[in-house]
Amino acid sequence: MPRSNSRNNESTYQTGQNLLDSYEFYTGKDSEGSGGYVTYVDEEVGRELGVVGERGGSLYLGSKMMNESRASVRLEGLQRYSNGLFLLRLLHAPTGCGSWPAWWLTDESSWPVSGEIDIFESVNSQTRAKTALHTTEGCEMKDAPRGEFTGEWDTAIGIPDKKTGLPRETSKLATNCYVYDPDQWLNQGCVVQSDTEGTVGPGFNEKGGGMYALEWDPGYGRIRTWAWKEGEIPEEVIDAYNGGDVDTDEWGLPYGLFPIGEDSDCPSGHFRNMRIVFNLAFCGTVAGNRFGLDCPAEKEKYGTCEKFVSNDSNVEEAYWLIEGMRVWQRQFVEHQ
């Protein structure tokens, strides 16, 4: 975070088994809203199936076909946050047709009242990182200063007309974080996409992974996100990850910027009491609905997303390899 006498310089670092100890395993089917073709398993079953393990000190999280769906992993953090700087280093990120991985913050027991921040989310074989915010009514990003971030706002295209029910020919920028905005897709939220190819997907993994950062700072009135491929990570970021000094204003412009707080169109109280989640889903309401669009050859051959991912060899690139994560928090009380 920017230099400030009120910032807590101390951080927590999670890696390997230490990372697992900071989370609990959610077990069971995916949520109804996501509808993923997965059954989440606990650590014991995950290790038996080979979908949880360590590789060279890094944490491996994968999946395997089991009965009528894919056995996979969903980790939910034990700690709650209302601000923070989160820096994640991946050696490999899940990708490929049918895959739907995410690294995000949520309070599902109070969703969307307490908000949701999707820091990393990849669908099928997408190649550019995205960040999405999901809230109750009254949080918009139309005032985000264009010169202070490099990404592009996602669009809402083909929304059905309220009178005719036919898809509208016009589109709008997805700058309303309200999950039920009638002029955007249901639960689309406000979404910004990186301007850099290879910040997710095959190109990211071919470089040996990279780093993602979220700065959630109500005190400074902003949420910002960065994504870097290996070999393009600023030295200042690497130093911070290794426990050195932190000044996010030296990290270069973020690809995502979401103004929050008193001087914005989004009160900072829309985001609070959230915990970190890592999960690996397949198909469902996003990757499944986009399967034919993103993966036409696979759609033609297999017919459905579920049939495609039921073959383990088709999803060999869909796994996490997490080197570690460092988290900082501010000590002062945030502005409301």
Short mmCIF file of C-alpha atoms in Angstrom, two decimals:
data_model
loop_
_atom_site.label_atom_id
_atom_site.label_comp_id
_atom_site.label_asym_id
_atom_site.label_seq_id
_atom_site.Cartn_x
_atom_site.Cartn_y
_atom_site.Cartn_z
CA MET A 1 0.00 0.00 0.00
CA PRO A 2 1.15 3.63 -0.36
CA ARG A 3 3.56 4.82 2.32
CA SER A 4 1.73 5.92 5.44
CA ASN A 5 2.54 6.09 9.15
CA SER A 6 -0.79 4.38 9.81
CA ARG A 7 -0.01 1.32 7.67
CA ASN A 8 0.88 -1.94 9.33
CA ASN A 9 4.19 -3.04 7.76
CA GLU A 10 3.81 -6.57 9.10
CA SER A 11 2.36 -9.20 6.79
CA THR A 12 1.40 -12.84 6.79
CA TYR A 13 2.86 -15.28 4.29
CA GLN A 14 1.16 -18.51 3.32
CA THR A 15 2.71 -21.35 1.34
CA GLY A 16 2.36 -25.14 1.05
CA GLN A 17 0.94 -26.80 4.17
CA ASN A 18 1.05 -23.45 5.97
CA LEU A 19 -1.38 -22.14 3.39
CA LEU A 20 -3.70 -25.11 3.84
CA ASP A 21 -3.69 -24.56 7.61
CA SER A 22 -5.19 -21.10 7.01
CA TYR A 23 -8.25 -22.53 5.22
CA GLU A 24 -11.04 -25.01 5.62
CA PHE A 25 -12.21 -27.38 2.91
CA TYR A 26 -15.76 -26.85 1.70
CA THR A 27 -17.34 -30.18 0.80
CA GLY A 28 -20.30 -31.04 -1.37
CA LYS A 29 -21.86 -29.81 -4.58
CA ASP A 30 -21.28 -26.39 -6.07
CA SER A 31 -23.63 -23.57 -5.14
CA GLU A 32 -26.95 -23.41 -6.95
CA GLY A 33 -26.05 -20.09 -8.53
CA SER A 34 -22.82 -21.43 -10.03
CA GLY A 35 -24.03 -24.93 -10.83
CA GLY A 36 -20.55 -26.26 -11.53
CA TYR A 37 -20.02 -29.88 -12.59
CA VAL A 38 -18.00 -30.61 -9.44
CA THR A 39 -18.11 -32.27 -6.05
CA TYR A 40 -15.78 -30.53 -3.61
CA VAL A 41 -13.85 -32.93 -1.34
CA ASP A 42 -11.96 -32.56 1.94
CA GLU A 43 -8.19 -32.76 2.36
CA GLU A 44 -8.10 -36.46 3.21
CA VAL A 45 -10.13 -37.52 0.19
CA GLY A 46 -8.31 -34.97 -1.97
CA ARG A 47 -4.93 -36.45 -1.12
CA GLU A 48 -6.19 -39.97 -1.73
CA LEU A 49 -7.45 -38.94 -5.16
CA GLY A 50 -4.32 -36.95 -5.94
CA VAL A 51 -6.13 -33.61 -6.31
CA VAL A 52 -4.39 -32.08 -3.26
CA GLY A 53 -0.65 -32.22 -2.70
CA GLU A 54 2.70 -30.46 -2.73
CA ARG A 55 5.06 -30.08 -5.66
CA GLY A 56 8.48 -28.71 -4.79
CA GLY A 57 7.08 -26.82 -1.82
CA SER A 58 4.19 -25.32 -3.81
CA LEU A 59 0.56 -26.26 -3.27
CA TYR A 60 -1.09 -28.34 -6.00
CA LEU A 61 -4.89 -28.27 -6.37
CA GLY A 62 -6.43 -30.24 -9.22
CA SER A 63 -9.41 -32.43 -10.05
CA LYS A 64 -10.35 -35.97 -11.05
CA MET A 65 -13.43 -37.60 -12.47
CA MET A 66 -15.36 -39.35 -9.70
CA ASN A 67 -18.79 -40.94 -10.14
CA GLU A 68 -21.11 -38.37 -11.75
CA SER A 69 -18.95 -35.23 -11.54
CA ARG A 70 -15.39 -34.02 -11.13
CA ALA A 71 -13.87 -34.21 -7.65
CA SER A 72 -12.29 -30.82 -6.99
CA VAL A 73 -11.21 -28.44 -4.23
CA ARG A 74 -12.66 -25.30 -2.69
CA LEU A 75 -10.64 -23.63 0.08
CA GLU A 76 -12.34 -21.03 2.31
CA GLY A 77 -10.18 -18.79 4.49
CA LEU A 78 -10.41 -18.81 8.27
CA GLN A 79 -9.68 -15.07 8.58
CA ARG A 80 -12.06 -12.24 7.72
CA TYR A 81 -10.99 -8.98 6.06
CA SER A 82 -12.39 -5.49 5.61
CA ASN A 83 -9.27 -4.16 3.84
CA GLY A 84 -5.97 -5.56 2.69
CA LEU A 85 -3.21 -5.91 0.14
CA PHE A 86 -3.10 -9.43 -1.29
CA LEU A 87 -0.19 -10.65 -3.40
CA LEU A 88 -0.39 -14.11 -4.97
CA ARG A 89 2.37 -15.95 -6.85
CA LEU A 90 1.34 -18.81 -9.12
CA LEU A 91 3.56 -21.24 -11.00
CA HIS A 92 0.53 -22.51 -12.94
CA ALA A 93 -3.09 -21.38 -13.17
CA PRO A 94 -6.01 -23.59 -14.25
CA THR A 95 -7.00 -23.16 -17.88
CA GLY A 96 -8.68 -24.99 -20.75
CA CYS A 97 -12.13 -25.60 -22.13
CA GLY A 98 -14.70 -26.26 -19.42
CA SER A 99 -12.56 -24.88 -16.58
CA TRP A 100 -13.74 -22.11 -14.26
CA PRO A 101 -11.19 -21.35 -11.50
CA ALA A 102 -11.33 -18.35 -9.19
CA TRP A 103 -9.43 -16.60 -6.39
CA TRP A 104 -11.88 -14.27 -4.69
CA LEU A 105 -13.21 -12.59 -1.55
CA THR A 106 -16.74 -13.09 -0.29
CA ASP A 107 -19.05 -13.37 2.69
CA GLU A 108 -21.48 -15.89 1.28
CA SER A 109 -23.67 -15.89 4.38
CA SER A 110 -24.38 -12.20 3.71
CA TRP A 111 -24.12 -12.05 -0.09
CA PRO A 112 -24.35 -9.62 -1.81
CA VAL A 113 -24.77 -7.28 1.20
CA SER A 114 -21.11 -7.65 2.21
CA GLY A 115 -19.93 -7.66 -1.39
CA GLU A 116 -17.72 -9.88 -3.50
CA ILE A 117 -14.37 -9.21 -5.18
CA ASP A 118 -13.29 -11.65 -7.89
CA ILE A 119 -9.54 -11.03 -8.07
CA PHE A 120 -8.73 -13.86 -10.47
CA GLU A 121 -11.34 -15.62 -12.56
CA SER A 122 -10.69 -17.53 -15.76
CA VAL A 123 -13.31 -19.10 -18.01
CA ASN A 124 -12.47 -21.79 -20.57
CA SER A 125 -9.35 -20.63 -22.47
CA GLN A 126 -9.55 -16.89 -21.90
CA THR A 127 -6.23 -15.07 -22.16
CA ARG A 128 -6.67 -11.77 -20.29
CA ALA A 129 -7.18 -11.32 -16.55
CA LYS A 130 -10.42 -9.84 -15.24
CA THR A 131 -11.58 -8.35 -11.94
CA ALA A 132 -15.27 -8.19 -11.02
CA LEU A 133 -17.08 -6.57 -8.08
CA HIS A 134 -20.57 -7.64 -7.01
CA THR A 135 -22.73 -5.59 -4.62
CA THR A 136 -26.19 -4.46 -3.58
CA GLU A 137 -27.67 -1.37 -5.26
CA GLY A 138 -25.78 1.90 -5.06
CA CYS A 139 -22.26 1.07 -6.25
CA GLU A 140 -21.18 2.31 -9.69
CA MET A 141 -17.83 2.95 -11.35
CA LYS A 142 -18.69 5.62 -13.90
CA ASP A 143 -16.35 8.02 -12.07
CA ALA A 144 -13.25 5.80 -12.37
CA PRO A 145 -10.49 8.12 -13.71
CA ARG A 146 -9.58 6.77 -17.13
CA GLY A 147 -5.91 7.75 -17.00
CA GLU A 148 -5.21 5.86 -13.77
CA PHE A 149 -5.72 2.28 -14.96
CA THR A 150 -4.85 0.41 -18.16
CA GLY A 151 -7.68 -2.11 -18.49
CA GLU A 152 -10.97 -1.98 -20.37
CA TRP A 153 -14.50 -2.20 -18.99
CA ASP A 154 -16.42 -5.29 -19.94
CA THR A 155 -19.67 -4.78 -21.84
CA ALA A 156 -23.26 -5.89 -21.45
CA ILE A 157 -24.38 -6.96 -24.92
CA GLY A 158 -27.68 -8.43 -26.03
CA ILE A 159 -29.63 -7.71 -22.85
CA PRO A 160 -33.32 -8.55 -23.54
CA ASP A 161 -35.54 -5.52 -24.09
CA LYS A 162 -37.98 -5.07 -21.20
CA LYS A 163 -40.97 -4.70 -23.54
CA THR A 164 -40.24 -7.03 -26.47
CA GLY A 165 -37.97 -9.58 -24.81
CA LEU A 166 -35.69 -9.39 -27.85
CA PRO A 167 -31.93 -8.85 -27.45
CA ARG A 168 -30.98 -5.20 -27.63
CA GLU A 169 -28.66 -4.22 -30.44
CA THR A 170 -26.89 -1.66 -28.25
CA SER A 171 -24.39 -2.41 -25.52
CA LYS A 172 -23.26 -0.63 -22.35
CA LEU A 173 -20.14 -0.71 -20.26
CA ALA A 174 -20.42 -3.00 -17.24
CA THR A 175 -19.70 -0.30 -14.65
CA ASN A 176 -22.62 -1.01 -12.29
CA CYS A 177 -21.59 -3.40 -9.52
CA TYR A 178 -25.24 -4.05 -8.54
CA VAL A 179 -25.90 -7.73 -9.15
CA TYR A 180 -29.49 -7.11 -10.28
CA ASP A 181 -28.89 -4.13 -12.58
CA PRO A 182 -31.60 -4.59 -15.25
CA ASP A 183 -29.32 -3.20 -17.97
CA GLN A 184 -26.60 -5.81 -17.41
CA TRP A 185 -26.55 -9.59 -17.26
CA LEU A 186 -27.72 -11.10 -13.98
CA ASN A 187 -24.87 -10.89 -11.44
CA GLN A 188 -22.49 -9.46 -14.06
CA GLY A 189 -21.28 -6.77 -11.68
CA CYS A 190 -18.69 -4.16 -12.64
CA VAL A 191 -15.96 -5.88 -14.61
CA VAL A 192 -12.63 -4.63 -15.94
CA GLN A 193 -10.33 -6.68 -18.17
CA SER A 194 -6.55 -6.46 -18.43
CA ASP A 195 -5.10 -4.92 -21.57
CA THR A 196 -2.29 -7.53 -21.59
CA GLU A 197 -2.57 -10.88 -23.35
CA GLY A 198 -1.31 -13.93 -21.48
CA THR A 199 -2.22 -12.72 -17.99
CA VAL A 200 -4.36 -15.88 -17.74
CA GLY A 201 -4.52 -18.98 -19.89
CA PRO A 202 -1.88 -20.95 -21.79
CA GLY A 203 0.41 -17.97 -22.34
CA PHE A 204 0.57 -17.32 -18.60
CA ASN A 205 1.56 -20.91 -17.86
CA GLU A 206 4.08 -21.08 -20.70
CA LYS A 207 5.95 -18.21 -19.03
CA GLY A 208 6.09 -20.17 -15.77
CA GLY A 209 3.17 -18.38 -14.14
CA GLY A 210 3.28 -14.93 -12.58
CA MET A 211 1.70 -12.76 -9.91
CA TYR A 212 -1.65 -11.15 -9.11
CA ALA A 213 -2.31 -8.33 -6.67
CA LEU A 214 -5.38 -6.80 -5.06
CA GLU A 215 -5.19 -3.54 -3.12
CA TRP A 216 -8.44 -3.08 -1.19
CA ASP A 217 -7.93 0.21 0.63
CA PRO A 218 -11.02 2.04 1.94
CA GLY A 219 -8.75 4.56 3.65
CA TYR A 220 -7.39 5.71 0.29
CA GLY A 221 -10.75 5.23 -1.43
CA ARG A 222 -9.80 2.56 -3.96
CA ILE A 223 -9.70 -1.06 -5.01
CA ARG A 224 -6.93 -1.78 -7.54
CA THR A 225 -5.72 -4.94 -9.29
CA TRP A 226 -2.58 -5.96 -11.18
CA ALA A 227 -1.52 -9.05 -13.16
CA TRP A 228 2.01 -9.85 -14.32
CA LYS A 229 3.51 -12.73 -16.28
CA GLU A 230 6.78 -14.22 -15.03
CA GLY A 231 9.68 -12.18 -16.38
CA GLU A 232 7.60 -8.98 -16.38
CA ILE A 233 7.09 -8.57 -12.62
CA PRO A 234 8.48 -5.25 -11.28
CA GLU A 235 11.35 -5.60 -8.83
CA GLU A 236 9.36 -3.57 -6.28
CA VAL A 237 6.62 -6.21 -6.36
CA ILE A 238 9.06 -9.08 -5.93
CA ASP A 239 10.70 -7.27 -3.01
CA ALA A 240 7.31 -6.79 -1.34
CA TYR A 241 6.40 -10.45 -1.87
CA ASN A 242 9.70 -11.46 -0.26
CA GLY A 243 8.93 -9.32 2.81
CA GLY A 244 10.51 -6.02 1.80
CA ASP A 245 9.13 -2.49 1.64
CA VAL A 246 5.72 -1.86 0.10
CA ASP A 247 4.66 1.11 -2.00
CA THR A 248 2.00 0.15 -4.54
CA ASP A 249 2.39 3.49 -6.32
CA GLU A 250 5.75 2.15 -7.55
CA TRP A 251 4.15 -0.93 -9.13
CA GLY A 252 3.03 0.78 -12.30
CA LEU A 253 -0.56 1.51 -13.24
CA PRO A 254 -3.04 -1.21 -12.28
CA TYR A 255 -5.23 -2.71 -14.95
CA GLY A 256 -8.24 -2.39 -12.64
CA LEU A 257 -9.31 0.63 -10.58
CA PHE A 258 -12.57 0.86 -8.62
CA PRO A 259 -13.09 4.10 -6.63
CA ILE A 260 -14.86 3.52 -3.29
CA GLY A 261 -15.70 5.72 -0.30
CA GLU A 262 -16.87 9.28 0.33
CA ASP A 263 -15.78 10.86 -2.95
CA SER A 264 -17.11 8.11 -5.22
CA ASP A 265 -20.35 6.55 -6.39
CA CYS A 266 -19.70 3.45 -4.26
CA PRO A 267 -19.69 3.69 -0.43
CA SER A 268 -16.88 1.56 0.98
CA GLY A 269 -19.38 -0.23 3.26
CA HIS A 270 -20.40 -2.33 0.26
CA PHE A 271 -17.30 -4.45 0.94
CA ARG A 272 -16.65 -5.89 4.40
CA ASN A 273 -16.06 -9.01 6.49
CA MET A 274 -14.98 -11.18 3.56
CA ARG A 275 -12.73 -14.20 3.40
CA ILE A 276 -10.45 -15.57 0.69
CA VAL A 277 -11.67 -18.45 -1.47
CA PHE A 278 -9.73 -20.59 -3.95
CA ASN A 279 -11.80 -22.97 -6.05
CA LEU A 280 -11.72 -24.93 -9.28
CA ALA A 281 -15.12 -25.45 -10.91
CA PHE A 282 -16.09 -26.81 -14.30
CA CYS A 283 -18.90 -25.93 -16.71
CA GLY A 284 -21.82 -24.45 -14.76
CA THR A 285 -23.57 -21.14 -15.37
CA VAL A 286 -20.49 -19.43 -16.81
CA ALA A 287 -18.00 -21.85 -18.40
CA GLY A 288 -20.84 -24.17 -19.39
CA ASN A 289 -22.99 -21.43 -20.89
CA ARG A 290 -20.00 -20.11 -22.86
CA PHE A 291 -18.71 -23.54 -23.87
CA GLY A 292 -20.04 -23.46 -27.43
CA LEU A 293 -18.86 -19.88 -27.96
CA ASP A 294 -15.36 -20.34 -26.52
CA CYS A 295 -14.76 -23.95 -27.57
CA PRO A 296 -16.73 -24.62 -30.79
CA ALA A 297 -14.67 -27.63 -31.91
CA GLU A 298 -15.04 -29.32 -28.52
CA LYS A 299 -18.74 -28.50 -28.50
CA GLU A 300 -19.20 -30.10 -31.92
CA LYS A 301 -17.31 -33.26 -30.91
CA TYR A 302 -18.65 -33.82 -27.38
CA GLY A 303 -22.00 -32.06 -27.45
CA THR A 304 -21.86 -30.72 -23.89
CA CYS A 305 -19.31 -29.21 -21.54
CA GLU A 306 -19.98 -31.96 -19.00
CA LYS A 307 -19.15 -34.73 -21.45
CA PHE A 308 -15.97 -32.98 -22.48
CA VAL A 309 -14.61 -32.52 -18.94
CA SER A 310 -15.60 -36.06 -17.96
CA ASN A 311 -12.46 -37.17 -19.81
CA ASP A 312 -9.49 -36.49 -17.52
CA SER A 313 -7.13 -36.11 -20.46
CA ASN A 314 -9.16 -33.13 -21.71
CA VAL A 315 -8.52 -31.06 -18.58
CA GLU A 316 -4.87 -31.79 -17.83
CA GLU A 317 -4.05 -28.06 -17.72
CA ALA A 318 -6.80 -27.29 -15.21
CA TYR A 319 -4.85 -27.16 -11.95
CA TRP A 320 -3.45 -24.64 -9.48
CA LEU A 321 0.22 -24.59 -8.49
CA ILE A 322 0.44 -21.93 -5.78
CA GLU A 323 3.88 -20.86 -4.61
CA GLY A 324 2.52 -18.54 -1.93
CA MET A 325 0.51 -15.52 -0.89
CA ARG A 326 1.40 -12.50 1.24
CA VAL A 327 -1.24 -10.32 2.91
CA TRP A 328 -1.01 -6.91 4.60
CA GLN A 329 -3.76 -5.09 6.52
CA ARG A 330 -4.17 -1.50 7.68
CA GLN A 331 -4.55 -0.81 11.37
CA PHE A 332 -6.77 2.26 11.19
CA VAL A 333 -10.55 2.28 10.88
CA GLU A 334 -11.68 2.73 7.27
CA HIS A 335 -13.74 5.70 6.10
CA GLN A 336 -17.41 4.87 5.60
#
